[in-house]
XYZ file of C-alpha atoms in Angstrom:
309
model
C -8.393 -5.592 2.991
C -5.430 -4.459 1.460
C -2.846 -6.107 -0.919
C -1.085 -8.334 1.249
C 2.140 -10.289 1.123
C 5.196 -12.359 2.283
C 8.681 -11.642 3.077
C 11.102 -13.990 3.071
C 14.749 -12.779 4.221
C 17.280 -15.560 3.331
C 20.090 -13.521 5.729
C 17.410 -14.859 8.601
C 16.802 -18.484 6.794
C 18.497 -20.930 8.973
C 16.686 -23.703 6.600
C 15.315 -25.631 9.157
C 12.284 -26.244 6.655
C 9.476 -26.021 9.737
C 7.628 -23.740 6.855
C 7.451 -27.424 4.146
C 6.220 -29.146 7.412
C 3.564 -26.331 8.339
C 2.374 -26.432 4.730
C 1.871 -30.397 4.062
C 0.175 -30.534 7.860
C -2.159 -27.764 7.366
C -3.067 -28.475 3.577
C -3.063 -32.100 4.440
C -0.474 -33.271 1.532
C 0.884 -36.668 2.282
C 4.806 -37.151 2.601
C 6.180 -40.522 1.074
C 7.052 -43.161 3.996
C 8.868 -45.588 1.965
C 12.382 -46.126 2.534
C 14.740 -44.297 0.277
C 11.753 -42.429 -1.528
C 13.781 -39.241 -1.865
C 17.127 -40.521 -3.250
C 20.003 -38.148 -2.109
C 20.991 -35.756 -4.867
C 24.394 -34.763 -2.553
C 22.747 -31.749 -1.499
C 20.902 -31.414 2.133
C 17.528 -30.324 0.009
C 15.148 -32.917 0.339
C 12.503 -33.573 -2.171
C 14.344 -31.997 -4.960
C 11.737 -30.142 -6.555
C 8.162 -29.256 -6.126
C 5.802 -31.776 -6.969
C 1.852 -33.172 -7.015
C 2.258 -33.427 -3.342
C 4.718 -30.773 -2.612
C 3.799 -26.735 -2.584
C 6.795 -25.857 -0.650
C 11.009 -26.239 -0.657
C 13.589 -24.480 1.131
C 16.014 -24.757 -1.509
C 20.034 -24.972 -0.751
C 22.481 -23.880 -2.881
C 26.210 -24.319 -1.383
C 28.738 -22.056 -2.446
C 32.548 -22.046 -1.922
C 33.700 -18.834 0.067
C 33.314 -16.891 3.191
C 34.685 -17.329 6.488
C 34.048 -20.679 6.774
C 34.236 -21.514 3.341
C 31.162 -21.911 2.275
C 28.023 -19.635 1.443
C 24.995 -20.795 2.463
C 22.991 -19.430 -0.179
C 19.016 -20.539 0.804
C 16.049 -20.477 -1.023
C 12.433 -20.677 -1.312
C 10.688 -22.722 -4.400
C 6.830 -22.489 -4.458
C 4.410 -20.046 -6.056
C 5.652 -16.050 -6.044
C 1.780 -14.894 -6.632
C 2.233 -12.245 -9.498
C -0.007 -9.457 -9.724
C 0.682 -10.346 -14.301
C -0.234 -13.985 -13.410
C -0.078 -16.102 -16.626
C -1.128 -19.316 -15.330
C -4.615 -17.518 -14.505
C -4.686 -15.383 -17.489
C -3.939 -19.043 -19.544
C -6.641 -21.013 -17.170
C -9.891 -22.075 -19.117
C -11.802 -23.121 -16.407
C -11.081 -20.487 -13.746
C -9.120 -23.055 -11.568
C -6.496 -20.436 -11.085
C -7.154 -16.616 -10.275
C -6.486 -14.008 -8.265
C -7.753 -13.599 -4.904
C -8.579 -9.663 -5.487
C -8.588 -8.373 -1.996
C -4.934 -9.556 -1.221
C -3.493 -10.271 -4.605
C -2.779 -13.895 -4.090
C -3.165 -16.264 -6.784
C -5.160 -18.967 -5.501
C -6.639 -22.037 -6.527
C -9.810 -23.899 -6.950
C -8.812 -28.049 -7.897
C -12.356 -28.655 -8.459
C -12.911 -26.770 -11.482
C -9.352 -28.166 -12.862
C -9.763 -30.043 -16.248
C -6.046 -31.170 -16.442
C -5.090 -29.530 -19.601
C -1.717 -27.974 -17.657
C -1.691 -24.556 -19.564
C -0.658 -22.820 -16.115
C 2.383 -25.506 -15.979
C 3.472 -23.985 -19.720
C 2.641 -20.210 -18.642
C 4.655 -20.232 -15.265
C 7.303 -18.596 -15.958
C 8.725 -19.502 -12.667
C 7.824 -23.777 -13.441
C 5.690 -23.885 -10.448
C 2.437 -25.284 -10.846
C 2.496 -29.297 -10.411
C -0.238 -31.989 -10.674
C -1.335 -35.090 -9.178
C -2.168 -38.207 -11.189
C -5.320 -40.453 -9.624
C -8.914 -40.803 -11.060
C -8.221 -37.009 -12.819
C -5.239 -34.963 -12.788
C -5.682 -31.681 -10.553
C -3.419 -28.484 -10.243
C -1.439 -28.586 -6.926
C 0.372 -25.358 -5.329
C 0.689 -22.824 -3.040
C -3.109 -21.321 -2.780
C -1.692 -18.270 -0.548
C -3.882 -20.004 2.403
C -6.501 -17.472 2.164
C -8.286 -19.489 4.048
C -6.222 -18.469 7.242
C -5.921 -14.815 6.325
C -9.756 -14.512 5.773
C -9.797 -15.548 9.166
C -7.273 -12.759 10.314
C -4.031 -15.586 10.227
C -0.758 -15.525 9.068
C -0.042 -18.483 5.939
C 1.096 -21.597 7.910
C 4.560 -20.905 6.368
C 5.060 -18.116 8.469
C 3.323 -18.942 11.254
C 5.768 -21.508 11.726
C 9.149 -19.281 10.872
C 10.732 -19.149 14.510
C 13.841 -16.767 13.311
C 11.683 -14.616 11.257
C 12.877 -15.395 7.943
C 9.368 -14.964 7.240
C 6.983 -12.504 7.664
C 3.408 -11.528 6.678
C 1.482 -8.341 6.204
C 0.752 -5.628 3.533
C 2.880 -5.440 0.489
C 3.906 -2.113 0.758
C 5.123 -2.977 4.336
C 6.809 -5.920 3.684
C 8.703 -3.670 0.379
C 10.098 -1.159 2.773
C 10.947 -3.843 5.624
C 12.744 -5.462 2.505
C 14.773 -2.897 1.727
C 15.447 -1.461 5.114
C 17.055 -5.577 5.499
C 19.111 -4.836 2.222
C 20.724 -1.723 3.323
C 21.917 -3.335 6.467
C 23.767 -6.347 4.760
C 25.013 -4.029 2.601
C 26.698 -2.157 5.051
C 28.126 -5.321 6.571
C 29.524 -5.792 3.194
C 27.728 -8.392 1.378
C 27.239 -5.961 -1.560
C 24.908 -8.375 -3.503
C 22.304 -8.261 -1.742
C 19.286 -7.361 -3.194
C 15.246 -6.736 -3.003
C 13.417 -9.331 -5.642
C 9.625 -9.346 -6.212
C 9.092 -5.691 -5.792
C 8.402 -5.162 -9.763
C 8.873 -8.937 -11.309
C 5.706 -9.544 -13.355
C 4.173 -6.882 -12.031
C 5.327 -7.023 -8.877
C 5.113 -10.208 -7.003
C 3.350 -11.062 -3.652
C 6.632 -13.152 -2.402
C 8.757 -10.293 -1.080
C 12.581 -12.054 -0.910
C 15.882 -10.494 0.534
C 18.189 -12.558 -1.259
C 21.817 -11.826 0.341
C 23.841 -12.787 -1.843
C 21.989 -12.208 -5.061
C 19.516 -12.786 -7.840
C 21.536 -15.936 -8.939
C 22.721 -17.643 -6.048
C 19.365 -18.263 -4.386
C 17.944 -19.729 -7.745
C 15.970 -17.212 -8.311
C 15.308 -16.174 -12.037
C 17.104 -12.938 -13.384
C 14.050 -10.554 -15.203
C 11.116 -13.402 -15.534
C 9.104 -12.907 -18.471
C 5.803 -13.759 -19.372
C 5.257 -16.963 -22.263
C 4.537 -15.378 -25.718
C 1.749 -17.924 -25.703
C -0.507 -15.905 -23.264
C -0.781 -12.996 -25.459
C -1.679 -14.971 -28.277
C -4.338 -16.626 -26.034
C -5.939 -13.401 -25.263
C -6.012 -12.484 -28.741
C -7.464 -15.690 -29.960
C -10.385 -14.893 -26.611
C -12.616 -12.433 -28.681
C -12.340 -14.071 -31.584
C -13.045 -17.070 -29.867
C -16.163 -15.428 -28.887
C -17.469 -13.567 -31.851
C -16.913 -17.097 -33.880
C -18.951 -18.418 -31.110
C -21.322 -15.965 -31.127
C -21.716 -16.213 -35.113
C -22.429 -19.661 -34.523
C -25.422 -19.086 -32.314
C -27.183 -16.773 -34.282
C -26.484 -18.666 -37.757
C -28.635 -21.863 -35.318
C -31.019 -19.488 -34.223
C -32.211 -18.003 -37.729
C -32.185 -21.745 -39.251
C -34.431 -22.582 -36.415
C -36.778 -19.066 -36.858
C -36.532 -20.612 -41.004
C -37.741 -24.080 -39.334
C -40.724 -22.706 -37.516
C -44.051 -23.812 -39.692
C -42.106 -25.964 -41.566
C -44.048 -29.389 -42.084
C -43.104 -32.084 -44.140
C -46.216 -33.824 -45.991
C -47.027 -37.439 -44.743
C -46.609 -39.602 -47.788
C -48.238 -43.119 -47.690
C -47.583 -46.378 -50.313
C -50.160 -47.745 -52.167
C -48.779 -51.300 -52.432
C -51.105 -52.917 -55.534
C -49.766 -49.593 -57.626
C -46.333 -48.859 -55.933
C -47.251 -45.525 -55.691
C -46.547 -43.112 -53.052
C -49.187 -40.893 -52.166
C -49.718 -37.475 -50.003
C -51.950 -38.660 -47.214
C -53.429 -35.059 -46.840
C -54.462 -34.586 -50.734
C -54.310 -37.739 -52.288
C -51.801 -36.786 -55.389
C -49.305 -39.342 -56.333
C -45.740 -37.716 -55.454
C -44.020 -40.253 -56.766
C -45.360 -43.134 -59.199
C -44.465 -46.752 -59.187
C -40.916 -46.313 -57.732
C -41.313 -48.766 -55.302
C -41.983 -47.540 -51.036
C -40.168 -44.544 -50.410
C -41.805 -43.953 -46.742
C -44.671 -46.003 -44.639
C -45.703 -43.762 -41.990
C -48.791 -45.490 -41.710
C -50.162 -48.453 -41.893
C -51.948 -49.438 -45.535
C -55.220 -49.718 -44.017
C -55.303 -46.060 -43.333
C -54.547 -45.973 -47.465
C -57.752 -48.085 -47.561
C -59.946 -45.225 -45.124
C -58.518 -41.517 -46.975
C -61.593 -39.667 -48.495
C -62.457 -40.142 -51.484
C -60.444 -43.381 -52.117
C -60.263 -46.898 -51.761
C -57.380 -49.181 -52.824
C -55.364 -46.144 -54.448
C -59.255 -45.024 -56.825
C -62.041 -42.577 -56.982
C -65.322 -44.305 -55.272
C-alpha cells in the first residue's frame, strides 16, 4: 500500500459539516443534547474547537469583501498526520504512531497513560482528552480501519461536493495544485497548496483559496524544541538504565554463597552464640537475634546450658 492521503479543497467546501457528522457516527463519539450546550460564539461554527469528544470542525472564518461582501473563508480543524510527527516521537507508551503503510498517525487509547506530551508537541494544538475513570488521547486516527478494508475515511465518504477526496499522496499533491492554478486564473491570486512539505510533508492535502491565513491555518509550523531534547535524553535514558541493571546483577553474582551465620542467645549468660560452632560472637550484651528457640541452645553438641559436658 502506498502513502496515502486527503485533500481537502476549501474553493469546493460549502461547509455543510456532513464530514463532523460522518466522523462522531462512525467513531461513535457522543454529541451533547442539552439545551444551549454549545453557547453561540457569533460565528455559524459550532462546537468551537476540538475537544475529548470532538475529532473534527469545519471551521468558518468570515471575511469582509467580494461580490457579495463577504469571503467565506472555510476550514478544516482536526489532525494533519505529519510524516515529522511530534506527538508520536514525544509518546511514552506508543499510544500515538504512525501507521507505516499509509503514513497516518493513528492511535491506540488503550495504551494511553494520560501524561498529554502529544497535547504539548502538536504543533498544530490538536490532540484532546477525555476525563472519566482515566484520561485517554482523543483524535482523528486516519480511520485505518476503513482503508484496511479498501474504504475511503468517513469524512470523505460523506463529502457530496467533493471538497474532499482520498487516495495516494502524490495524487492528491498534483490534483492540489492542478485546483490552485485554476483559481488562480480566475483571479483569486492567494490561493495556495498547504501540507505538501509542512513537517515533513503532511497527509492532509488543503487548497486553501484564499490563503495560508484566512483559513486558520498556521504559516511554517515548527516542531516543539522539547522533542529534540526528548530524543536526546532517550539513550541516555537507556544506558543509565542499562548501568542500573548490571550494577543489580553483579551485587546479586557478589550475593551468591553468601550465608549469614545463625546466632542463638544463651539467656542464663546473655551471650550470643554461633549455632554452627559454638563461639560466643558477642558476650553478655543482652539478645541480639533468637532464631531459635533456647531449647535448641540446650541440644548443640558439645554443650548444655551455654558449657562443655
Amino acid at each position: 500500500m502506498s502513502e496515502k492521503a486527503i485533500l481537502f479543497d476549501t474553493s469546493r467546501c460549502s461547509a455543510c459539516r456532513g464530514c463532523q457528522v460522518a466522523c462522531k457516527c462512525w467513531n461513535d463519539l457522543p454529541s451533547p443534547i442539552e439545551k444551549n450546550a454549545n453557547p453561540s460564539t457569533g460565528s455559524y461554527q459550532s462546537p468551537a474547537d476540538l475537544g475529548a469528544d470532538t475529532r473534527l470542525v469545519v471551521t468558518f472564518n468570515e471575511e469582509a469583501g467580494g461580490s457579495k461582501g463577504v469571503m467565506w473563508a472555510f476550514g478544516r480543524r482536526a489532525c494533519q498526520h505529519c510524516t515529522d510527527a511530534p506527538c508520536a516521537a514525544m509518546c511514552p507508551a506508543g499510544a500515538i504512531f504512525k501507521h507505516e503503510e499509509t503514513g497516518f498517525v493513528t492511535m491506540d487509547d488503550s495504551k494511553c497513560v494520560g501524561c498529554q506530551y502529544c497535547s504539548t508537541a502538536c504543533p498544530f494544538d490538536v490532540p484532546r482528552y477525555s476525563a472519566g475513570l482515566r484520561t485517554t488521547i482523543n483524535k482523528c486516527t486516519g480511520c485505518i480501519d476503513r482503508i484496511e478494508q479498501g474504504r475511503a475515511p468517513a469524512c470523505v465518504s460523506t463529502c457530496q461536493p467533493e471538497g474532499l477526496l482520498f487516495g495516494d499522496r502524490s495524487e492528491m499533491i498534483a490534483r492540489a495544485h492542478e485546483r490552485v492554478a485554476a483559481l488562480k486564473q480566475r483571479g483569486y491570486e492567494n490561493a495556495v497548496v498547504y501540507g505538501e512539505s509542512e513537517m515533513g510533508g503532511l497527509h492532509v492535502i488543503q487548497v486553501l483559496k484564499y490563503g495560508v491565513a484566512a483559513h486558520g491555518q498556521i504559516e511554517n509550523p515548527q516542531v516543539n524544541p522539547a522533542v529534540a531534547l526528548t530524543q536526546i535524553m532517550k539513550p541516555i535514558t537507556a544506558v543509565g538504565a542499562g548501568v542500573t541493571v548490571v550494577g543489580l546483577a553483579a551485587m546479586f553474582a557478589l550475593g551468591v554463597g553468601y550465608k549469614r551465620d545463625k546466632v542463638v542467645y544463651n539467656a542464663e549468660t546473655e551471650d550470643t552464640i554461633s549455632y554452627e560452632s559454638g563461639e560466643v560472637v558477642k558476650h553478655g550484651d543482652g539478645q541480639d537475634e533468637k532464631t531459635i528457640k533456647e531449647h535448641i541452645f540446650e541440644n548443640l553438641p558439645g554443650k548444655k546450658g551455654g558449657h562443655d559436658e
